[in-house]
């Protein structure tokens, strides 16, 4: 009981400290950006670039830990809004574009014609899930391509849903590692992927968010050939017009 109480207090602490953690990191990133914009000395610009990149990496790690803490503390909320489907896809693509270019990978987007132009759901959280999955796909893919596909589907009760499919031609996942995939702080295939950066929290967070939206994630993977993640989220249509 004492340990459980302490664990709850720790989780609440991290959830409540989100702004305090992020603010100084954002300040460091902002100042490094000022130096990059105003300095003409190559060595100073190089140092400022290193600081900015390290700060971005630290912010990503902190965000992962804080998001998981908020989920565990029950403080993460799903806030539905009306949004444009193509805007969501474009924003997610912008986040991973540099990663894809750095690894000389192809990035393809396929949106089925019957996918509505406007949807009603938590755009920010859906984008977070897709970004986590796409980022993972790029990290574990050395050649080939990463693909994002959107389909309009219905469940057995006729409820409307959007199916987001993230596929890659990467290293794949061992069958014995599948159970670790959505576990917090777990990294699969550590021997092969020891140089891949990250906390191992992205998949756990994605799974939790999708569950909070009454959706589900299905994984298919072949070792050495790639992986396919299918996310089904039940959403209210904001309009009948399709893409």
CSV table of C-alpha atoms in Angstrom, one decimal:
chain,number,residue,atom,x,y,z
A,1,UNK,CA,0.0,0.0,0.0
A,2,UNK,CA,2.8,2.4,0.9
A,3,UNK,CA,4.6,1.7,-2.4
A,4,UNK,CA,1.4,2.1,-4.4
A,5,UNK,CA,0.8,5.5,-2.6
A,6,UNK,CA,4.3,6.7,-3.4
A,7,UNK,CA,4.0,5.6,-7.0
A,8,UNK,CA,0.8,7.6,-7.3
A,9,UNK,CA,2.4,10.6,-5.8
A,10,UNK,CA,5.4,10.3,-8.2
A,11,UNK,CA,3.0,10.1,-11.2
A,12,UNK,CA,1.0,13.1,-10.0
A,13,UNK,CA,4.2,15.1,-9.5
A,14,UNK,CA,5.4,14.5,-13.1
A,15,UNK,CA,1.9,15.2,-14.5
A,16,UNK,CA,1.7,18.5,-12.6
A,17,UNK,CA,5.3,19.6,-13.5
A,18,UNK,CA,4.8,19.5,-17.3
A,19,UNK,CA,5.1,23.3,-17.8
A,20,UNK,CA,8.0,23.6,-15.3
A,21,UNK,CA,10.0,21.0,-17.2
A,22,UNK,CA,9.3,22.2,-20.7
A,23,UNK,CA,9.7,26.0,-20.1
A,24,UNK,CA,13.5,26.1,-19.6
A,25,UNK,CA,14.1,23.7,-22.4
A,26,UNK,CA,12.0,25.8,-24.8
A,27,UNK,CA,14.0,28.9,-23.6
A,28,UNK,CA,17.3,27.2,-24.4
A,29,UNK,CA,16.0,26.3,-27.9
A,30,UNK,CA,14.8,29.8,-28.4
A,31,UNK,CA,18.1,31.4,-27.4
A,32,UNK,CA,20.0,29.0,-29.7
A,33,UNK,CA,17.7,30.0,-32.5
A,34,UNK,CA,18.5,33.7,-31.9
A,35,UNK,CA,22.2,32.9,-32.1
A,36,UNK,CA,21.7,30.9,-35.3
A,37,UNK,CA,19.8,33.9,-36.8
A,38,UNK,CA,22.2,36.6,-35.8
A,39,UNK,CA,25.7,35.0,-35.7
A,40,UNK,CA,27.8,34.9,-38.9
A,41,UNK,CA,30.7,33.0,-37.3
A,42,UNK,CA,30.7,29.3,-38.4
A,43,UNK,CA,32.0,27.9,-35.2
A,44,UNK,CA,29.4,29.8,-33.1
A,45,UNK,CA,26.6,28.7,-35.4
A,46,UNK,CA,27.8,25.1,-35.2
A,47,UNK,CA,27.8,25.2,-31.4
A,48,UNK,CA,24.3,26.8,-31.3
A,49,UNK,CA,23.1,24.1,-33.7
A,50,UNK,CA,24.4,21.4,-31.5
A,51,UNK,CA,22.6,23.0,-28.5
A,52,UNK,CA,19.4,23.3,-30.4
A,53,UNK,CA,19.5,19.7,-31.5
A,54,UNK,CA,20.3,18.4,-28.0
A,55,UNK,CA,17.5,20.5,-26.6
A,56,UNK,CA,15.0,19.1,-29.1
A,57,UNK,CA,16.1,15.6,-28.2
A,58,UNK,CA,15.7,16.3,-24.4
A,59,UNK,CA,12.3,17.9,-25.0
A,60,UNK,CA,11.1,14.8,-26.8
A,61,UNK,CA,12.3,12.6,-24.0
A,62,UNK,CA,10.7,14.8,-21.3
A,63,UNK,CA,7.4,14.9,-23.3
A,64,UNK,CA,7.3,11.1,-23.5
A,65,UNK,CA,7.8,10.8,-19.7
A,66,UNK,CA,5.3,13.5,-18.9
A,67,UNK,CA,2.7,12.1,-21.3
A,68,UNK,CA,2.9,8.6,-19.8
A,69,UNK,CA,2.7,10.1,-16.3
A,70,UNK,CA,-0.4,12.1,-17.3
A,71,UNK,CA,-2.0,8.9,-18.7
A,72,UNK,CA,-1.2,7.0,-15.5
A,73,UNK,CA,-2.5,9.8,-13.3
A,74,UNK,CA,-5.7,9.9,-15.4
A,75,UNK,CA,-5.0,13.6,-16.3
A,76,UNK,CA,-4.8,13.2,-20.1
A,77,UNK,CA,-8.0,14.1,-21.8
A,78,UNK,CA,-9.4,13.5,-25.2
A,79,UNK,CA,-10.6,16.8,-26.7
A,80,UNK,CA,-12.6,16.4,-29.9
A,81,UNK,CA,-12.6,19.2,-32.5
A,82,UNK,CA,-13.5,19.6,-36.1
A,83,UNK,CA,-10.4,19.3,-38.4
A,84,UNK,CA,-9.4,18.9,-42.0
A,85,UNK,CA,-8.1,15.4,-42.8
A,86,UNK,CA,-5.5,16.6,-45.3
A,87,UNK,CA,-4.2,19.2,-42.8
A,88,UNK,CA,-3.6,16.5,-40.3
A,89,UNK,CA,-1.7,14.3,-42.8
A,90,UNK,CA,0.3,17.3,-44.0
A,91,UNK,CA,1.4,18.3,-40.5
A,92,UNK,CA,2.4,14.8,-39.6
A,93,UNK,CA,4.4,14.5,-42.8
A,94,UNK,CA,6.2,17.8,-42.1
A,95,UNK,CA,7.4,16.4,-38.7
A,96,UNK,CA,9.2,13.4,-40.2
A,97,UNK,CA,10.3,14.8,-43.5
A,98,UNK,CA,13.8,15.6,-42.5
A,99,UNK,CA,14.2,12.2,-40.9
A,100,UNK,CA,13.1,10.5,-44.1
A,101,UNK,CA,15.5,12.7,-46.2
A,102,UNK,CA,18.4,12.0,-43.9
A,103,UNK,CA,18.0,8.2,-44.4
A,104,UNK,CA,17.2,8.5,-48.2
A,105,UNK,CA,13.9,6.8,-47.7
A,106,UNK,CA,10.7,7.2,-49.7
A,107,UNK,CA,7.6,8.5,-47.9
A,108,UNK,CA,4.2,7.7,-49.5
A,109,UNK,CA,0.8,8.9,-48.4
A,110,UNK,CA,-2.4,7.1,-49.7
A,111,UNK,CA,-5.8,8.6,-48.8
A,112,UNK,CA,-8.8,6.5,-50.0
A,113,UNK,CA,-11.4,8.5,-52.0
A,114,UNK,CA,-14.2,7.8,-49.5
A,115,UNK,CA,-12.3,9.3,-46.5
A,116,UNK,CA,-14.2,12.5,-45.5
A,117,UNK,CA,-12.5,15.8,-45.9
A,118,UNK,CA,-13.4,16.9,-42.4
A,119,UNK,CA,-13.6,14.8,-39.2
A,120,UNK,CA,-14.5,15.4,-35.6
A,121,UNK,CA,-12.0,14.0,-33.1
A,122,UNK,CA,-8.9,14.9,-31.0
A,123,UNK,CA,-6.6,16.1,-33.9
A,124,UNK,CA,-3.6,16.7,-31.6
A,125,UNK,CA,-3.7,13.2,-30.1
A,126,UNK,CA,-4.3,11.5,-33.4
A,127,UNK,CA,-1.3,13.4,-34.8
A,128,UNK,CA,0.8,12.4,-31.8
A,129,UNK,CA,0.0,8.7,-32.4
A,130,UNK,CA,0.8,8.9,-36.1
A,131,UNK,CA,4.0,10.8,-35.5
A,132,UNK,CA,5.1,8.2,-32.9
A,133,UNK,CA,4.4,5.3,-35.3
A,134,UNK,CA,6.0,7.0,-38.3
A,135,UNK,CA,9.0,8.1,-36.4
A,136,UNK,CA,9.5,4.5,-35.2
A,137,UNK,CA,9.1,3.3,-38.7
A,138,UNK,CA,11.8,5.6,-40.0
A,139,UNK,CA,14.1,4.8,-37.1
A,140,UNK,CA,14.0,1.1,-37.8
A,141,UNK,CA,14.1,1.3,-41.6
A,142,UNK,CA,17.5,1.6,-43.4
A,143,UNK,CA,16.3,1.3,-47.0
A,144,UNK,CA,13.0,1.3,-48.9
A,145,UNK,CA,10.0,3.3,-47.8
A,146,UNK,CA,7.5,4.2,-45.1
A,147,UNK,CA,3.9,4.5,-46.1
A,148,UNK,CA,0.9,6.1,-44.4
A,149,UNK,CA,-2.6,5.0,-45.6
A,150,UNK,CA,-6.0,6.3,-44.6
A,151,UNK,CA,-9.2,4.2,-45.2
A,152,UNK,CA,-12.8,4.8,-44.3
A,153,UNK,CA,-14.2,1.7,-42.7
A,154,UNK,CA,-17.2,0.5,-40.6
A,155,UNK,CA,-17.3,-1.9,-37.7
A,156,UNK,CA,-19.7,-4.8,-37.3
A,157,UNK,CA,-22.3,-2.4,-35.9
A,158,UNK,CA,-22.0,-0.1,-38.8
A,159,UNK,CA,-20.1,2.6,-36.9
A,160,UNK,CA,-17.9,4.9,-39.0
A,161,UNK,CA,-14.2,4.7,-38.4
A,162,UNK,CA,-10.9,5.8,-39.9
A,163,UNK,CA,-8.2,3.3,-40.4
A,164,UNK,CA,-4.6,4.6,-40.3
A,165,UNK,CA,-2.0,2.2,-41.6
A,166,UNK,CA,1.7,2.8,-41.1
A,167,UNK,CA,3.9,0.4,-43.1
A,168,UNK,CA,7.7,0.2,-43.4
A,169,UNK,CA,10.3,-2.0,-45.1
A,170,UNK,CA,12.5,-2.1,-42.0
A,171,UNK,CA,14.0,-4.7,-39.8
A,172,UNK,CA,10.7,-6.1,-38.5
A,173,UNK,CA,10.0,-7.5,-35.0
A,174,UNK,CA,10.8,-10.9,-33.6
A,175,UNK,CA,7.7,-12.9,-32.7
A,176,UNK,CA,9.0,-13.2,-29.1
A,177,UNK,CA,9.2,-9.4,-28.8
A,178,UNK,CA,5.7,-8.6,-29.9
A,179,UNK,CA,4.5,-8.7,-26.2
A,180,UNK,CA,7.0,-6.1,-25.3
A,181,UNK,CA,6.0,-3.7,-28.0
A,182,UNK,CA,3.5,-1.6,-26.0
A,183,UNK,CA,5.2,-2.0,-22.6
A,184,UNK,CA,6.6,1.1,-21.0
A,185,UNK,CA,10.4,1.5,-21.1
A,186,UNK,CA,10.8,-1.6,-23.2
A,187,UNK,CA,12.9,-1.7,-26.4
A,188,UNK,CA,12.6,-4.6,-28.8
A,189,UNK,CA,15.5,-6.3,-30.5
A,190,UNK,CA,18.0,-4.4,-28.4
A,191,UNK,CA,21.1,-6.1,-29.8
A,192,UNK,CA,20.3,-5.0,-33.3
A,193,UNK,CA,18.8,-1.6,-32.5
A,194,UNK,CA,21.1,-0.4,-29.7
A,195,UNK,CA,22.0,2.7,-31.6
A,196,UNK,CA,18.4,3.8,-32.1
A,197,UNK,CA,17.5,6.8,-29.9
A,198,UNK,CA,14.4,7.0,-27.7
A,199,UNK,CA,12.9,6.1,-24.4
A,200,UNK,CA,10.9,3.1,-25.5
A,201,UNK,CA,7.7,5.0,-24.5
A,202,UNK,CA,6.4,6.1,-27.8
A,203,UNK,CA,4.5,2.8,-28.5
A,204,UNK,CA,3.1,2.6,-25.0
A,205,UNK,CA,1.8,6.2,-25.2
A,206,UNK,CA,0.3,5.6,-28.7
A,207,UNK,CA,-1.5,2.5,-27.5
A,208,UNK,CA,-2.8,4.3,-24.4
A,209,UNK,CA,-4.1,7.2,-26.4
A,210,UNK,CA,-5.8,5.0,-29.0
A,211,UNK,CA,-7.4,3.0,-26.2
A,212,UNK,CA,-8.7,6.3,-24.6
A,213,UNK,CA,-10.3,7.1,-28.0
A,214,UNK,CA,-12.0,3.6,-27.9
A,215,UNK,CA,-9.9,2.5,-30.8
A,216,UNK,CA,-7.4,-0.3,-31.3
A,217,UNK,CA,-4.0,-1.0,-32.8
A,218,UNK,CA,-3.1,-4.2,-34.7
A,219,UNK,CA,0.5,-5.2,-35.5
A,220,UNK,CA,1.7,-7.4,-38.3
A,221,UNK,CA,5.5,-7.9,-38.7
A,222,UNK,CA,7.9,-10.1,-40.6
A,223,UNK,CA,11.5,-10.1,-39.3
A,224,UNK,CA,13.8,-8.7,-41.9
A,225,UNK,CA,11.0,-7.5,-44.1
A,226,UNK,CA,9.1,-4.8,-42.2
A,227,UNK,CA,6.1,-4.0,-40.0
A,228,UNK,CA,2.5,-2.8,-40.5
A,229,UNK,CA,0.6,-1.0,-37.7
A,230,UNK,CA,-3.1,-0.6,-38.2
A,231,UNK,CA,-4.9,2.0,-36.0
A,232,UNK,CA,-8.7,2.0,-36.1
A,233,UNK,CA,-10.3,5.1,-34.5
A,234,UNK,CA,-14.1,5.6,-34.3
A,235,UNK,CA,-14.8,9.2,-35.2
A,236,UNK,CA,-17.8,11.4,-35.8
A,237,UNK,CA,-18.0,12.7,-39.4
A,238,UNK,CA,-17.9,16.5,-39.6
A,239,UNK,CA,-19.2,16.5,-43.2
A,240,UNK,CA,-20.2,14.1,-46.0
A,241,UNK,CA,-17.7,15.5,-48.5
A,242,UNK,CA,-14.9,13.0,-49.3
A,243,UNK,CA,-11.3,13.7,-50.3
